PDB file of C-alpha atoms in Angstrom:
ATOM      1  CA  MET A 223      -1.079 -32.463  16.364  1.00 75.00           C
ATOM      2  CA  MET A 224      -2.030 -35.331  18.650  1.00 87.00           C
ATOM      3  CA  ASP A 225      -0.172 -34.306  21.831  1.00 92.00           C
ATOM      4  CA  ASP A 226      -2.305 -33.828  24.947  1.00 92.00           C
ATOM      5  CA  GLY A 227      -5.392 -35.415  23.389  1.00 92.00           C
ATOM      6  CA  GLY A 228      -5.071 -33.752  19.967  1.00 94.00           C
ATOM      7  CA  GLY A 229      -7.071 -30.938  18.420  1.00 95.00           C
ATOM      8  CA  TRP A 230      -4.082 -28.594  18.001  1.00 96.00           C
ATOM      9  CA  THR A 231      -3.521 -26.281  15.036  1.00 96.00           C
ATOM     10  CA  ALA A 232      -0.186 -24.585  14.360  1.00 96.00           C
ATOM     11  CA  PHE A 233      -0.198 -20.823  13.940  1.00 97.00           C
ATOM     12  CA  TRP A 234       3.591 -20.390  13.935  1.00 98.00           C
ATOM     13  CA  SER A 235       6.217 -22.900  12.715  1.00 98.00           C
ATOM     14  CA  GLY A 236       9.897 -22.196  12.211  1.00 98.00           C
ATOM     15  CA  LYS A 237      13.370 -22.341  13.678  1.00 97.00           C
ATOM     16  CA  ASN A 238      14.657 -20.378  16.628  1.00 96.00           C
ATOM     17  CA  GLY A 239      17.352 -17.731  16.430  1.00 96.00           C
ATOM     18  CA  LYS A 240      17.616 -14.200  15.119  1.00 96.00           C
ATOM     19  CA  ALA A 241      19.029 -15.494  11.806  1.00 96.00           C
ATOM     20  CA  ASN A 242      15.852 -17.548  11.243  1.00 96.00           C
ATOM     21  CA  VAL A 243      13.203 -14.841  11.746  1.00 96.00           C
ATOM     22  CA  PHE A 244      11.042 -14.852   8.602  1.00 96.00           C
ATOM     23  CA  ALA A 245       7.967 -12.820   9.654  1.00 96.00           C
ATOM     24  CA  ARG A 246       6.412 -11.030  12.622  1.00 95.00           C
ATOM     25  CA  PHE A 247       2.847 -10.947  13.952  1.00 96.00           C
ATOM     26  CA  ASP A 248       2.906  -7.125  14.060  1.00 94.00           C
ATOM     27  CA  THR A 249       3.593  -6.815  10.313  1.00 93.00           C
ATOM     28  CA  SER A 250       2.061  -9.961   8.791  1.00 94.00           C
ATOM     29  CA  ALA A 251      -1.329 -11.611   9.158  1.00 96.00           C
ATOM     30  CA  LEU A 252      -0.095 -14.478   6.984  1.00 97.00           C
ATOM     31  CA  SER A 253       3.372 -15.516   5.863  1.00 96.00           C
ATOM     32  CA  CYS A 254       3.461 -19.169   4.980  1.00 95.00           C
ATOM     33  CA  SER A 255       5.938 -20.521   2.419  1.00 93.00           C
ATOM     34  CA  ASP A 256       5.691 -24.011   3.987  1.00 91.00           C
ATOM     35  CA  SER A 257       2.939 -24.753   6.520  1.00 86.00           C
ATOM     36  CA  ALA A 258       5.094 -27.303   8.352  1.00 87.00           C
ATOM     37  CA  THR A 259       8.406 -25.444   8.620  1.00 92.00           C
ATOM     38  CA  SER A 260       8.038 -21.713   7.877  1.00 96.00           C
ATOM     39  CA  CYS A 261       4.587 -20.371   8.611  1.00 97.00           C
ATOM     40  CA  LEU A 262       2.945 -17.535  10.530  1.00 98.00           C
ATOM     41  CA  ARG A 263      -0.825 -17.186  10.736  1.00 98.00           C
ATOM     42  CA  ARG A 264      -2.484 -14.828  13.193  1.00 98.00           C
ATOM     43  CA  LEU A 265      -4.838 -16.491  15.649  1.00 98.00           C
ATOM     44  CA  PRO A 266      -8.469 -16.733  14.515  1.00 98.00           C
ATOM     45  CA  SER A 267     -11.214 -14.822  16.328  1.00 96.00           C
ATOM     46  CA  GLY A 268     -12.467 -17.957  18.113  1.00 97.00           C
ATOM     47  CA  VAL A 269      -9.288 -18.161  20.215  1.00 98.00           C
ATOM     48  CA  THR A 270      -9.766 -16.428  23.583  1.00 97.00           C
ATOM     49  CA  THR A 271      -7.879 -16.016  26.859  1.00 97.00           C
ATOM     50  CA  GLY A 272      -9.584 -19.270  27.919  1.00 96.00           C
ATOM     51  CA  SER A 273      -8.064 -21.206  24.994  1.00 97.00           C
ATOM     52  CA  TRP A 274      -4.958 -23.344  25.387  1.00 98.00           C
ATOM     53  CA  ILE A 275      -1.749 -22.491  23.531  1.00 98.00           C
ATOM     54  CA  MET A 276       1.061 -25.019  23.125  1.00 98.00           C
ATOM     55  CA  ALA A 277       4.685 -24.036  22.557  1.00 98.00           C
ATOM     56  CA  ILE A 278       7.114 -26.628  21.212  1.00 98.00           C
ATOM     57  CA  CYS A 279      10.869 -26.285  21.035  1.00 97.00           C
ATOM     58  CA  GLY A 280      12.824 -29.346  20.044  1.00 95.00           C
ATOM     59  CA  PRO A 281      11.340 -32.427  21.735  1.00 96.00           C
ATOM     60  CA  THR A 282       9.700 -30.494  24.592  1.00 97.00           C
ATOM     61  CA  ALA A 283       6.174 -29.053  24.620  1.00 98.00           C
ATOM     62  CA  ILE A 284       4.379 -26.888  27.176  1.00 98.00           C
ATOM     63  CA  LYS A 285       0.884 -25.398  27.253  1.00 98.00           C
ATOM     64  CA  PHE A 286      -0.556 -22.247  28.806  1.00 98.00           C
ATOM     65  CA  GLN A 287      -3.350 -19.705  28.404  1.00 97.00           C
ATOM     66  CA  LEU A 288      -2.686 -16.206  27.090  1.00 97.00           C
ATOM     67  CA  ASN A 289      -3.645 -13.006  28.844  1.00 97.00           C
ATOM     68  CA  ALA A 290      -5.398 -10.255  26.845  1.00 97.00           C
ATOM     69  CA  GLY A 291      -2.158  -8.479  25.871  1.00 96.00           C
ATOM     70  CA  ALA A 292      -0.474 -11.591  24.491  1.00 97.00           C
ATOM     71  CA  LEU A 293      -3.683 -12.641  22.729  1.00 98.00           C
ATOM     72  CA  SER A 294      -3.940  -9.259  20.969  1.00 97.00           C
ATOM     73  CA  TYR A 295      -0.366  -9.640  19.679  1.00 97.00           C
ATOM     74  CA  PHE A 296      -0.881 -13.107  18.214  1.00 98.00           C
ATOM     75  CA  ALA A 297      -4.420 -12.339  16.925  1.00 98.00           C
ATOM     76  CA  SER A 298      -4.047  -8.811  15.535  1.00 97.00           C
ATOM     77  CA  GLY A 299      -0.358  -7.897  15.754  1.00 96.00           C
ATOM     78  CA  THR A 300      -0.710  -5.348  18.563  1.00 95.00           C
ATOM     79  CA  ARG A 301       2.679  -4.757  20.203  1.00 94.00           C
ATOM     80  CA  ASN A 302       2.157  -4.113  23.900  1.00 89.00           C
ATOM     81  CA  GLY A 303       5.572  -2.729  24.831  1.00 83.00           C
ATOM     82  CA  GLN A 304       6.012  -4.941  27.830  1.00 89.00           C
ATOM     83  CA  TRP A 305       6.162  -8.517  29.013  1.00 95.00           C
ATOM     84  CA  GLN A 306       2.785 -10.229  29.295  1.00 96.00           C
ATOM     85  CA  GLY A 307       2.294 -12.408  32.349  1.00 95.00           C
ATOM     86  CA  PRO A 308       2.892 -14.056  34.646  1.00 95.00           C
ATOM     87  CA  LEU A 309       1.253 -17.127  33.115  1.00 96.00           C
ATOM     88  CA  VAL A 310       1.245 -20.656  34.471  1.00 95.00           C
ATOM     89  CA  GLY A 311       2.387 -23.417  32.138  1.00 96.00           C
ATOM     90  CA  THR A 312       2.007 -27.192  32.156  1.00 97.00           C
ATOM     91  CA  THR A 313       4.304 -29.803  30.652  1.00 97.00           C
ATOM     92  CA  VAL A 314       2.846 -31.640  27.640  1.00 98.00           C
ATOM     93  CA  ARG A 315       5.920 -33.731  26.756  1.00 97.00           C
ATOM     94  CA  GLY A 316       9.624 -33.789  27.440  1.00 97.00           C
ATOM     95  CA  THR A 317      11.359 -32.052  30.315  1.00 96.00           C
ATOM     96  CA  PRO A 318      11.227 -28.248  30.517  1.00 96.00           C
ATOM     97  CA  GLY A 319      14.538 -26.676  31.503  1.00 93.00           C
ATOM     98  CA  PHE A 320      12.884 -24.603  34.232  1.00 93.00           C
ATOM     99  CA  ALA A 321       9.717 -24.242  36.333  1.00 91.00           C
ATOM    100  CA  LEU A 322       6.586 -23.244  34.406  1.00 94.00           C
ATOM    101  CA  ASN A 323       4.852 -21.274  37.142  1.00 92.00           C
ATOM    102  CA  ASN A 324       6.146 -17.853  36.091  1.00 93.00           C
ATOM    103  CA  LEU A 325       5.984 -17.650  32.272  1.00 96.00           C
ATOM    104  CA  TYR A 326       6.074 -14.360  30.410  1.00 97.00           C
ATOM    105  CA  ILE A 327       5.562 -13.532  26.746  1.00 97.00           C
ATOM    106  CA  TRP A 328       7.298 -10.632  25.028  1.00 96.00           C
ATOM    107  CA  THR A 329       5.093  -9.013  22.381  1.00 94.00           C
ATOM    108  CA  GLY A 330       7.329  -6.231  21.039  1.00 90.00           C
ATOM    109  CA  ASP A 331       7.357  -2.511  21.684  1.00 88.00           C
ATOM    110  CA  SER A 332       6.984   0.678  19.646  1.00 79.00           C
ATOM    111  CA  GLY A 333      10.704   0.942  18.886  1.00 80.00           C
ATOM    112  CA  THR A 334      12.817  -1.693  17.175  1.00 83.00           C
ATOM    113  CA  ASN A 335      12.327  -4.384  19.812  1.00 87.00           C
ATOM    114  CA  TYR A 336      10.296  -6.797  17.669  1.00 90.00           C
ATOM    115  CA  GLY A 337       9.157 -10.392  17.836  1.00 93.00           C
ATOM    116  CA  TRP A 338       7.873 -12.793  20.468  1.00 97.00           C
ATOM    117  CA  ILE A 339       9.553 -14.634  23.334  1.00 97.00           C
ATOM    118  CA  VAL A 340       8.202 -17.247  25.761  1.00 97.00           C
ATOM    119  CA  SER A 341      10.411 -17.102  28.844  1.00 97.00           C
ATOM    120  CA  GLN A 342      10.391 -17.959  32.521  1.00 94.00           C
ATOM    121  CA  SER A 343      10.691 -14.797  34.632  1.00 90.00           C
ATOM    122  CA  GLN A 344      11.759 -12.630  31.642  1.00 92.00           C
ATOM    123  CA  LEU A 345      15.273 -14.125  31.665  1.00 92.00           C
ATOM    124  CA  ALA A 346      17.129 -14.846  28.419  1.00 95.00           C
ATOM    125  CA  ALA A 347      18.705 -18.043  29.774  1.00 95.00           C
ATOM    126  CA  SER A 348      15.187 -19.292  30.648  1.00 96.00           C
ATOM    127  CA  THR A 349      13.759 -18.756  27.168  1.00 97.00           C
ATOM    128  CA  PHE A 350      11.610 -21.653  26.047  1.00 97.00           C
ATOM    129  CA  ALA A 351      10.982 -20.499  22.462  1.00 98.00           C
ATOM    130  CA  SER A 352      11.260 -17.260  20.489  1.00 97.00           C
ATOM    131  CA  SER A 353      11.216 -15.508  17.161  1.00 97.00           C
ATOM    132  CA  TYR A 354      13.023 -12.297  18.025  1.00 95.00           C
ATOM    133  CA  ASP A 355      15.113 -10.244  15.605  1.00 91.00           C
ATOM    134  CA  SER A 356      16.509  -7.359  17.669  1.00 92.00           C
ATOM    135  CA  ASN A 357      19.545  -9.279  18.969  1.00 94.00           C
ATOM    136  CA  THR A 358      20.781 -12.828  19.638  1.00 96.00           C
ATOM    137  CA  SER A 359      20.365 -12.701  23.436  1.00 96.00           C
ATOM    138  CA  TRP A 360      17.121 -14.720  23.247  1.00 96.00           C
ATOM    139  CA  ASP A 361      18.435 -17.463  20.922  1.00 97.00           C
ATOM    140  CA  TYR A 362      17.501 -20.287  23.291  1.00 97.00           C
ATOM    141  CA  CYS A 363      15.411 -23.438  23.051  1.00 97.00           C
ATOM    142  CA  ASN A 364      14.089 -24.780  26.360  1.00 97.00           C
ATOM    143  CA  GLY A 365      16.794 -22.947  28.297  1.00 96.00           C
ATOM    144  CA  VAL A 366      19.683 -24.042  26.033  1.00 97.00           C
ATOM    145  CA  ASN A 367      21.596 -21.398  24.053  1.00 97.00           C
ATOM    146  CA  THR A 368      21.242 -22.704  20.497  1.00 96.00           C
ATOM    147  CA  VAL A 369      20.063 -21.696  17.008  1.00 97.00           C
ATOM    148  CA  GLY A 370      18.101 -23.586  14.377  1.00 97.00           C
ATOM    149  CA  GLN A 371      15.883 -25.707  16.625  1.00 97.00           C
ATOM    150  CA  PHE A 372      12.400 -26.433  15.272  1.00 97.00           C
ATOM    151  CA  GLN A 373       9.643 -24.748  17.233  1.00 97.00           C
ATOM    152  CA  GLN A 374       5.903 -24.237  16.927  1.00 97.00           C
ATOM    153  CA  LEU A 375       3.057 -22.321  18.525  1.00 98.00           C
ATOM    154  CA  LEU A 376      -0.330 -24.043  18.355  1.00 98.00           C
ATOM    155  CA  TYR A 377      -3.844 -23.405  19.597  1.00 98.00           C
ATOM    156  CA  ARG A 378      -6.457 -25.958  20.608  1.00 95.00           C
ATOM    157  CA  ASN A 379      -9.440 -26.137  18.260  1.00 76.00           C
TER     158      ASN A 379
END
């Protein structure tokens, strides 16, 4: 991925929407039927809270750094039972549908509230990207209620 100077590696690729959830970080270290369109790989050990993560949904891309709770979800599948943040994001390309100064990441809980969500202020209508299978409330791409939009999570090498 050449955006923002390049050096990006995808660790999640797929489509948004509950109907398109194919794997979860808490149950799979690797689920990759097609590395470009349907792939989950947990983050490698070299990724830290100082590393940059890029989220893409449709034509828009943002980047941010994870806190320890979000990093443990994407690296080892640890559900933290609460929103992780606030994080500060930066626009890479396109136009985000909301301000990026108050990003949160959902990492699942101990019940049946599974999956991940990148959202501004923990609001469904401000969801940037998600792979969440508990309900359809978070089926948004860059703040637009829609299903089937291509999205990716990437880390900088």
